[in-house]
GROMACS .gro file of C-alpha atoms in nm:
model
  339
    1UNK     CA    1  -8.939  -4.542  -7.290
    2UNK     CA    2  -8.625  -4.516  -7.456
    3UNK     CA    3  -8.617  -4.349  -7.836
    4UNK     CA    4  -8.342  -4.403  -8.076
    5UNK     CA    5  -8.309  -4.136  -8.421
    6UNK     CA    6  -8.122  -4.272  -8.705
    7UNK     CA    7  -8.038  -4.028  -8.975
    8UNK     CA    8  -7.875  -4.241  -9.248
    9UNK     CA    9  -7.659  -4.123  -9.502
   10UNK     CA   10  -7.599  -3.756  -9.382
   11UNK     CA   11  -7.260  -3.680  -9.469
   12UNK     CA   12  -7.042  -3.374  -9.396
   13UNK     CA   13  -6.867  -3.265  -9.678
   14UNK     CA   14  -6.551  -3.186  -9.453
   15UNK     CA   15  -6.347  -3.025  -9.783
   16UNK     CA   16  -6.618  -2.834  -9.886
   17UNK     CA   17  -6.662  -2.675  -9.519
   18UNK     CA   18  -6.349  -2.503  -9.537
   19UNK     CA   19  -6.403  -2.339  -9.857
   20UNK     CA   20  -6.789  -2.234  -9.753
   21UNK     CA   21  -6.899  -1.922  -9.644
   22UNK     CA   22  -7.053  -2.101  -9.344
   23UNK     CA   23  -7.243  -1.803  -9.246
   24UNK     CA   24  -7.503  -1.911  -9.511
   25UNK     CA   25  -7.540  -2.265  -9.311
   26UNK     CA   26  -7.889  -2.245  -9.071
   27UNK     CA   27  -7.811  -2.250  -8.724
   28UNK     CA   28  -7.963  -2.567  -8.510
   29UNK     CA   29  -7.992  -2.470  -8.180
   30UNK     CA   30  -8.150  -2.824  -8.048
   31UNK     CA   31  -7.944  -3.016  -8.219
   32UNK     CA   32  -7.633  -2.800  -8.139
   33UNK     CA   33  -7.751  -2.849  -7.783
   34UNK     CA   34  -7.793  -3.216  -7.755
   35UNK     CA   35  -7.411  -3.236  -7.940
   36UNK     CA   36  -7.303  -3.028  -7.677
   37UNK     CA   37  -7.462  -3.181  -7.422
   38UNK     CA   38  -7.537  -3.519  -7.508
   39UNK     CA   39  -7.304  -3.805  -7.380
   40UNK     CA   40  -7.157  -3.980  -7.701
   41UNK     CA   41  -7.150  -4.362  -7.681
   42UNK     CA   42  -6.964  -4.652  -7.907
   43UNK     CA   43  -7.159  -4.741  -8.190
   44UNK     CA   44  -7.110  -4.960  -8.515
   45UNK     CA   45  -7.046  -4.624  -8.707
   46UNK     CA   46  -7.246  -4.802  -9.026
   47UNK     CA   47  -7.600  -4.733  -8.930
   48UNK     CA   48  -7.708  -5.030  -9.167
   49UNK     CA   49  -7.520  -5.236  -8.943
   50UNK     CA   50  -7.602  -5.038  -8.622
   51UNK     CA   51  -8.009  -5.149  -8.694
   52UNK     CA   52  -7.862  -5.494  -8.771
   53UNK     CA   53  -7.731  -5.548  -8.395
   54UNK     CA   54  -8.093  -5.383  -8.291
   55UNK     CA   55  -8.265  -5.641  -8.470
   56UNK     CA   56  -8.077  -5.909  -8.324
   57UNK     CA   57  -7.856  -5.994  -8.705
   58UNK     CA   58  -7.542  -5.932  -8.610
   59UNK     CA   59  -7.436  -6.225  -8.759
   60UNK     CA   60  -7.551  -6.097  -9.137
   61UNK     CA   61  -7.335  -5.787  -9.093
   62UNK     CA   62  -7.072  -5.925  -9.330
   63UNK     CA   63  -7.339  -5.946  -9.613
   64UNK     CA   64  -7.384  -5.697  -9.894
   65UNK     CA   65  -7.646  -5.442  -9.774
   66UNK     CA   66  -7.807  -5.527 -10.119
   67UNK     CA   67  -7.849  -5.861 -10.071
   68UNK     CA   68  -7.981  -5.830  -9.721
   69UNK     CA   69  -8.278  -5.627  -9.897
   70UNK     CA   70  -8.360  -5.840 -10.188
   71UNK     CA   71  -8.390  -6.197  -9.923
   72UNK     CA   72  -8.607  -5.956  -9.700
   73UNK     CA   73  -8.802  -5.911 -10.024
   74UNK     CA   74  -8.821  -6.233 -10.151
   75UNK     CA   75  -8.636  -6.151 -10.488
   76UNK     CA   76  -8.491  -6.447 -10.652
   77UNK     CA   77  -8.104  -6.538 -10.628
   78UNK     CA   78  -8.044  -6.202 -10.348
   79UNK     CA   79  -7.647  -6.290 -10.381
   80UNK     CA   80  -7.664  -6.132 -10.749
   81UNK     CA   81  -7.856  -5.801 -10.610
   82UNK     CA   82  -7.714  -5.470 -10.616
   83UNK     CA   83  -7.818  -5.125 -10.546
   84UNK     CA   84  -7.904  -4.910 -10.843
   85UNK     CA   85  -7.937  -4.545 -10.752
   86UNK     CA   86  -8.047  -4.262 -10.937
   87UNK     CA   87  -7.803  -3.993 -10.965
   88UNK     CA   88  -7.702  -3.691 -11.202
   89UNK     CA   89  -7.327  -3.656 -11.278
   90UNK     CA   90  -7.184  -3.353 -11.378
   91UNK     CA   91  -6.824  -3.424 -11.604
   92UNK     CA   92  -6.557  -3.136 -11.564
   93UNK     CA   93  -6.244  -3.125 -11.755
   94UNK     CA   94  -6.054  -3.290 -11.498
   95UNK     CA   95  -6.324  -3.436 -11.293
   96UNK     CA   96  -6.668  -3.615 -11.261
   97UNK     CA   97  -6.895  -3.522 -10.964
   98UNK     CA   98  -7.250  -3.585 -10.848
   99UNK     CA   99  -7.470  -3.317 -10.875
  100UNK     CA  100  -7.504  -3.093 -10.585
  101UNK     CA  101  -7.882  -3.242 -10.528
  102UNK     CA  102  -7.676  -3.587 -10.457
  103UNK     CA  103  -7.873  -3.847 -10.424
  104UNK     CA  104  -8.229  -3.834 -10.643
  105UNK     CA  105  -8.575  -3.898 -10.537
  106UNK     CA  106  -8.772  -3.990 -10.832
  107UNK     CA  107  -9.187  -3.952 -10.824
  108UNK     CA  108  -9.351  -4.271 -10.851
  109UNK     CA  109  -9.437  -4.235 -11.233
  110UNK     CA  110  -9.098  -4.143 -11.279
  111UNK     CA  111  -9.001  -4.508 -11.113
  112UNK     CA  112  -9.241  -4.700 -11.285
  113UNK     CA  113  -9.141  -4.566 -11.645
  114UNK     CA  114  -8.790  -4.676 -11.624
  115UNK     CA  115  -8.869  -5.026 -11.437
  116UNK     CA  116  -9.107  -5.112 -11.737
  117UNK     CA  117  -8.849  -4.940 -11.996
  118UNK     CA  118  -8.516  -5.139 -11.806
  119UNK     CA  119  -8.742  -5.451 -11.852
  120UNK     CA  120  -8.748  -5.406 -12.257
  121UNK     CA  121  -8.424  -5.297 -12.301
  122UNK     CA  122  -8.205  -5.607 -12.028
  123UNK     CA  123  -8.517  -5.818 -11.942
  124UNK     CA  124  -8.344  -6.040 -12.249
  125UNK     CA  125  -7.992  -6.050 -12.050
  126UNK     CA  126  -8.159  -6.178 -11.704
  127UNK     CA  127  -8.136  -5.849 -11.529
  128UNK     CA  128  -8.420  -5.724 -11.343
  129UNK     CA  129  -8.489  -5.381 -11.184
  130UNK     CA  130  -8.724  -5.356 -10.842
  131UNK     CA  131  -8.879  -5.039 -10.760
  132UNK     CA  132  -8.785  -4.923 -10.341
  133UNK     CA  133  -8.946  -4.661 -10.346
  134UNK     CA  134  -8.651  -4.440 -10.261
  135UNK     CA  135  -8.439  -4.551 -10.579
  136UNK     CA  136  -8.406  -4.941 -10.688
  137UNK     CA  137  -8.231  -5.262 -10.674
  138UNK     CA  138  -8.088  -5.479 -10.975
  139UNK     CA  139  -8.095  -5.820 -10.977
  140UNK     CA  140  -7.975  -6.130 -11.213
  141UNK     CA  141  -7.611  -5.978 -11.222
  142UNK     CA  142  -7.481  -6.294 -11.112
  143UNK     CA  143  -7.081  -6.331 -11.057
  144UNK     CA  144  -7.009  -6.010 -10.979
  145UNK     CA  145  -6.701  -5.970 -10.719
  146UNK     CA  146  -6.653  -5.586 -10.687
  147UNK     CA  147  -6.645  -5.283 -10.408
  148UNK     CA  148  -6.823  -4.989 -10.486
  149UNK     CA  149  -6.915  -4.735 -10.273
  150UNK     CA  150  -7.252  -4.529 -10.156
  151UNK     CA  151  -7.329  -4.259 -10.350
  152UNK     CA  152  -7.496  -4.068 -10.009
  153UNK     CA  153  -7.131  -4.062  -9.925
  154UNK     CA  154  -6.956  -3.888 -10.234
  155UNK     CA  155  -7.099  -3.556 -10.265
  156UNK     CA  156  -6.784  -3.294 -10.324
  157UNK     CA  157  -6.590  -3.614 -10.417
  158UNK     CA  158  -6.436  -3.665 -10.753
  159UNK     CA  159  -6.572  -4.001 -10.839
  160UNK     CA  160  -6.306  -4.076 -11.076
  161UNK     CA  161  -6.124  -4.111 -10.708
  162UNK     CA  162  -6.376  -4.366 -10.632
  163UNK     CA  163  -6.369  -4.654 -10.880
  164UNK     CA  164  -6.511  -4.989 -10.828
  165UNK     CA  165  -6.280  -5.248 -10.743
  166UNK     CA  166  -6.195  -5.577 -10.772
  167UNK     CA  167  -6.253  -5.868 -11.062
  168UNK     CA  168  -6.566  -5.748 -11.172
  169UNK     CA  169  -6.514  -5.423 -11.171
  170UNK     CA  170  -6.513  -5.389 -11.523
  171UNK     CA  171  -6.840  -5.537 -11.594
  172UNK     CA  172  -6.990  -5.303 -11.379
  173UNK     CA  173  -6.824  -5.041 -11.525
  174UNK     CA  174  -6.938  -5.154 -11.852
  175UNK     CA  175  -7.301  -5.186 -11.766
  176UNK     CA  176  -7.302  -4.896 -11.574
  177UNK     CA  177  -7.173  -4.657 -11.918
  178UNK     CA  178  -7.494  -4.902 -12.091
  179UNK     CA  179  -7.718  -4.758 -11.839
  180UNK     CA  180  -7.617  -4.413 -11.878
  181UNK     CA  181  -7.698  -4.449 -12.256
  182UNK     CA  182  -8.004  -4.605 -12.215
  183UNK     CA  183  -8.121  -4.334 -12.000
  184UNK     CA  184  -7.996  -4.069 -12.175
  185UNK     CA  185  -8.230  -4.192 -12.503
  186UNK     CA  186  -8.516  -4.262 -12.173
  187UNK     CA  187  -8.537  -3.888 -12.156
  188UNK     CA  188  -8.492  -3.771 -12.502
  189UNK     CA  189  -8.808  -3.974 -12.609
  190UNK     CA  190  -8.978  -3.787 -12.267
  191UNK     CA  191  -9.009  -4.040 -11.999
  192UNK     CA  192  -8.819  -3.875 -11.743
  193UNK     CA  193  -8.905  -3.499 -11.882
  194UNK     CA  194  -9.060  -3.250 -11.652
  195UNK     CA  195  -9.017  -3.449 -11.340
  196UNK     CA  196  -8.712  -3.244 -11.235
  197UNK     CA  197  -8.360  -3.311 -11.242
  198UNK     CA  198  -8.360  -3.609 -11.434
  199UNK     CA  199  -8.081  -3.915 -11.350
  200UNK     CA  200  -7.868  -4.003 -11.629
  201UNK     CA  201  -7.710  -4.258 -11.432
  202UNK     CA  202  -7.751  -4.543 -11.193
  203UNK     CA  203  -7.516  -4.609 -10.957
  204UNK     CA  204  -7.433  -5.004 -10.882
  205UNK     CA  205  -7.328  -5.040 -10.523
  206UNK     CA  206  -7.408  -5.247 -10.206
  207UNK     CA  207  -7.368  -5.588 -10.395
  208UNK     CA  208  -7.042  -5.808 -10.390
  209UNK     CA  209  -6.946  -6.147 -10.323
  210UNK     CA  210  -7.193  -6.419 -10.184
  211UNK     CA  211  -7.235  -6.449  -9.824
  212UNK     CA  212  -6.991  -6.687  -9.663
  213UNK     CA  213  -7.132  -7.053  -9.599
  214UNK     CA  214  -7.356  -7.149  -9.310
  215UNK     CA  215  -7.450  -6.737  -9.290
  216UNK     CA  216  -7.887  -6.830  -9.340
  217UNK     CA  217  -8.056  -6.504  -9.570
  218UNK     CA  218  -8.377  -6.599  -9.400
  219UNK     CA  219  -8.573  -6.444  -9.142
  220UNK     CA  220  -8.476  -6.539  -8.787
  221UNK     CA  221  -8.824  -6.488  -8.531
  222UNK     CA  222  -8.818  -6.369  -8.203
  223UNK     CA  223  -8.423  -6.151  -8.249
  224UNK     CA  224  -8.583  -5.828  -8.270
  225UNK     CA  225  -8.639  -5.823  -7.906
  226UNK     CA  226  -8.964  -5.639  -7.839
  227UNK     CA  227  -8.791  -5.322  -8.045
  228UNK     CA  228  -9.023  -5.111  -8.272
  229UNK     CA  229  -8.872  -4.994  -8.606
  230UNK     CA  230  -9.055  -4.700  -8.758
  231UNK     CA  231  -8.904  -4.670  -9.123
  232UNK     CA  232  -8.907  -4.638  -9.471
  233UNK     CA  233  -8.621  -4.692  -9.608
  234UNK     CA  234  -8.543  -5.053  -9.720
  235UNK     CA  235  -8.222  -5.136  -9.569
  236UNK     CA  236  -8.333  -5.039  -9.219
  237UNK     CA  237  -8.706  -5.236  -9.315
  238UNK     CA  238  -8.464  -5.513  -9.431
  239UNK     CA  239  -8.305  -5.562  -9.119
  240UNK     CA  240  -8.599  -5.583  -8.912
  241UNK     CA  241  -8.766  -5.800  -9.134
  242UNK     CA  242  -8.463  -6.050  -9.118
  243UNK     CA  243  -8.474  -6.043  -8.718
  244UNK     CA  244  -8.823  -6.188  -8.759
  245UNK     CA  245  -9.011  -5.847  -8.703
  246UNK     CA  246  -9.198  -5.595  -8.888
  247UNK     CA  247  -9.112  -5.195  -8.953
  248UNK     CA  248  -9.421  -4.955  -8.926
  249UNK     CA  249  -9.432  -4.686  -9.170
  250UNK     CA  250  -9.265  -4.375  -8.998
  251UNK     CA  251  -9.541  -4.102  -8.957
  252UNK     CA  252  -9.491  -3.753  -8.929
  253UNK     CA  253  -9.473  -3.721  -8.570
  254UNK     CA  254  -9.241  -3.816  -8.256
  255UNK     CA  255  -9.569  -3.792  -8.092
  256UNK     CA  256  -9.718  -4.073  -8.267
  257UNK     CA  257  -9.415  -4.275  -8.291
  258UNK     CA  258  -9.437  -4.297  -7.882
  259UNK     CA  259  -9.824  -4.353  -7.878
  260UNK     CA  260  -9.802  -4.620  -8.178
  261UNK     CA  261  -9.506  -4.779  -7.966
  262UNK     CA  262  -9.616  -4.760  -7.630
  263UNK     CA  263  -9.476  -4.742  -7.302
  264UNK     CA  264  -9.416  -5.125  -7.278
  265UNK     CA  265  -9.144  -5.078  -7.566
  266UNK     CA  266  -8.803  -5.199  -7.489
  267UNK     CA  267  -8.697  -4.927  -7.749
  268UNK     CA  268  -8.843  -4.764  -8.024
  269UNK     CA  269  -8.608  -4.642  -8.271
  270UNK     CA  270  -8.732  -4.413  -8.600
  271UNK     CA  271  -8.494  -4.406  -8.933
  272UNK     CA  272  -8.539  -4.021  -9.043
  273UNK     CA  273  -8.422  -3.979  -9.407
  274UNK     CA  274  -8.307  -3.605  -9.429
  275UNK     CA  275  -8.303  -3.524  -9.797
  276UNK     CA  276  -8.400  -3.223  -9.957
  277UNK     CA  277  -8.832  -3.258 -10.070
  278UNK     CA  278  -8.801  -2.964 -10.319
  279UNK     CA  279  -8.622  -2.646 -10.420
  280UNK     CA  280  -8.562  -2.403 -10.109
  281UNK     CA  281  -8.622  -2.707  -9.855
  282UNK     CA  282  -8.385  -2.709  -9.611
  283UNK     CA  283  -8.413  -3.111  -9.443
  284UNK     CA  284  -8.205  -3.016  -9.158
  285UNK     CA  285  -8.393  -2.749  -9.006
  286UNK     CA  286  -8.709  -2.946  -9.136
  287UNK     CA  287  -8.560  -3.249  -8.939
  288UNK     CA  288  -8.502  -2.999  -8.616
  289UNK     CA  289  -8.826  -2.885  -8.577
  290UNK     CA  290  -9.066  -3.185  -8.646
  291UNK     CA  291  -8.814  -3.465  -8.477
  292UNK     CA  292  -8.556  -3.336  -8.284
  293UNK     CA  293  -8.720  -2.998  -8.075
  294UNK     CA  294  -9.056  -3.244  -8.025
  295UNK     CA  295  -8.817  -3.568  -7.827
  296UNK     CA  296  -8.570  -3.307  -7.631
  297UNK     CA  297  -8.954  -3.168  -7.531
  298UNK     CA  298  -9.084  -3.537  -7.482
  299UNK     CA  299  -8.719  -3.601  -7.271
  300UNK     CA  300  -8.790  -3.268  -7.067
  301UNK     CA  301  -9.147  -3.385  -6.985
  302UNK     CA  302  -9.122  -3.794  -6.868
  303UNK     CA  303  -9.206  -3.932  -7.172
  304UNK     CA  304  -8.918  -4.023  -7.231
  305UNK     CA  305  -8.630  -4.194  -7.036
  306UNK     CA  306  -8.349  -4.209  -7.283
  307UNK     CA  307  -8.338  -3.984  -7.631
  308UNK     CA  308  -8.001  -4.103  -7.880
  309UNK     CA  309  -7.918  -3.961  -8.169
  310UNK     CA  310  -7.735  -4.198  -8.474
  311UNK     CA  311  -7.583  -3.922  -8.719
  312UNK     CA  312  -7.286  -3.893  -8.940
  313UNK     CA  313  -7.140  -4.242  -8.815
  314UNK     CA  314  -7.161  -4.126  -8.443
  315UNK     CA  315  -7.428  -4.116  -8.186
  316UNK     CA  316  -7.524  -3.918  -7.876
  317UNK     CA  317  -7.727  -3.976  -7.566
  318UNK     CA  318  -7.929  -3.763  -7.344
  319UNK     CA  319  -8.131  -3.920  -7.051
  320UNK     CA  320  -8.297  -3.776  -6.749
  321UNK     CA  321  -8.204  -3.632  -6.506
  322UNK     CA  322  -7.979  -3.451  -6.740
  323UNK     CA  323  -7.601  -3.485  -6.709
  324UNK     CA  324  -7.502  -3.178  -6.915
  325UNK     CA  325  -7.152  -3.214  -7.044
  326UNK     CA  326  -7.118  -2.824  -6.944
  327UNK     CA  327  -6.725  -2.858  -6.995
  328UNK     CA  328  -6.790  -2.851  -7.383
  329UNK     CA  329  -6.774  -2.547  -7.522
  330UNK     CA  330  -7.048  -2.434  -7.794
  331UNK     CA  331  -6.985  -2.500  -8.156
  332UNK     CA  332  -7.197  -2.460  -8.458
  333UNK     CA  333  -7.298  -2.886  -8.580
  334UNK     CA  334  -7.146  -2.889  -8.889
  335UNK     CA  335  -6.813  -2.800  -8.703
  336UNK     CA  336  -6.880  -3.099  -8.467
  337UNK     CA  337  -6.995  -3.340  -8.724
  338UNK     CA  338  -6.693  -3.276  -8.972
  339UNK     CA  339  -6.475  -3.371  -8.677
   0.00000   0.00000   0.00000
């Protein structure tokens, strides 16, 4: 059975590399392996819309990511969604960054305190905030024609580099400088206090204009082609759901993502979020040793046919018998990935 690892929004911060003492980065021998080794094939280099082919909804690739999530959700009028993600931004004298945490992960009490306090403070203006789990999405900001850009993908950047753009880019820029007061007084009267490193923004992205005409935001049966999607994060559920299937939760385990899936699969393909759990976590080695060591094992033994790898806008591919690309000479990952 073929097995297909997503890592989605791992980005190598290719400025900050060069200034790094990069002795201080872990050293990932399997993965540094299978990048060696591994045959590299052409990909859509967005994974969102890599999963989207998978699914069989290529034809919704041109939609907003956040509106793809809010029709498989069921949340009313999905061509005014947007993503709203927590962040912390640190202001310098001549710049404005993301904190070196990038992207948060609020706790689930954490989530449900500012969806009830966002519902006080905009329920009145038709603005809605859904709880993903992994951050939220806004809804009811109808209109809007803008670009922004992921946060996942900014980390070293100077985001005054990376305005929104377009017509409505100032009314997200004005909402977004609401937001950051409202959460500002959200912590001062303790809602987000001793939960960490607390947001004091939310960044709008993933929305835009509506899809184009005839383009149906509705799931399609049958597209997803006897796949199995093991995932939680919502874009990736999203695009499964839309191709008329169903993602499973993603367990701990390679091992039980190929006994859940079973040897009749036509694929089965696991979305791996690496982001750091707590202080002194390190996701990449964590990702190594519970995901990546196990399938190169499973790959050695017959259990599996075909292991790829989609990271960093790329992807790899080992299959058996082996076909070592022994011409390539050894490099440490983050020197292949910034490449």
């Amino acid at each position: 059975m073929p097995l297909r690892l997503v890592v989605p929004d791992l980005h190598v911060d290719r400025e900050g590399l060069e200034s790094a003492a990069t002795a201080d980065l872990p050293r990932l021998p399997t993965l540094e392996a299978l990048l060696r080794f591994g045959s590299t094939e052409p990909v859509r280099a967005d994974w969102r819309e890599m999963l989207l082919d998978l699914a069989g909804r290529g034809d919704l690739v041109g939609v907003p990511p956040a509106q793809r999530v809010a029709a498989a959700r069921g949340v009313a009028e999905p061509d005014s969604a947007w993503f709203a993600t927590p962040v912390h931004l640190v202001a310098g004298l001549d710049h404005l960054r993301l904190h070196p945490a990038g992207v948060l992960r609020l706790d689930d009490a954490a989530r449900a305190a500012l969806v009830a306090g966002f519902a006080r403070c905009f329920g009145g203006e038709g603005l809605s905030l859904h709880d993903l789990g992994t951050g939220f999405l806004l809804s009811g900001l109808r209109g809007v024609v803008a670009s922004t850009r992921d946060p996942a993908g900014l980390l070293g950047v100077n985001l005054r580099d990376a305005p929104a753009v377009g017509p409505g880019a100032g009314r997200l820029r004005r909402l977004s400088s609401e937001l950051e007061m409202w959460l500002h007084q959200q912590s001062a009267d303790g809602a987000l206090s001793a939960r960490g490193l607390a947001p004091n923004g939310l960044w709008l992205w993933g929305g835009g204009p509506p899809p184009v005409p005839g383009i149906l935001l509705e799931a399609s049966p049958g597209r997803a082609l006897g796949r199995s999607l093991f995932a939680d994060v919502p874009c990736a559920a999203a695009a499964w759901s839309l191709g008329g299937g169903a993602a499973q939760p993603l367990p701990q385990a390679v091992s039980a993502v190929l006994e859940i899936a079973g040897c009749g699969a036509v694929e089965a393909c696991a979305c791996v979020e690496v982001t750091q759990r707590h202080p002194g976590d390190v996701p990449l080695q964590r990702f190594e040793a519970q995901w990546l060591e196990p399938a190169v094992a499973a790959l050695r033994a017959g259990s599996l046919d075909v292991l790829r790898l989609h990271l960093a806008g790329r992807q790899w591919r080992l299959q058996r018998p082996f076909g070592w690309q022994r011409w390539r000479r050894a490099r440490p990952w983050w020197d292949v990935l910034a490449t």
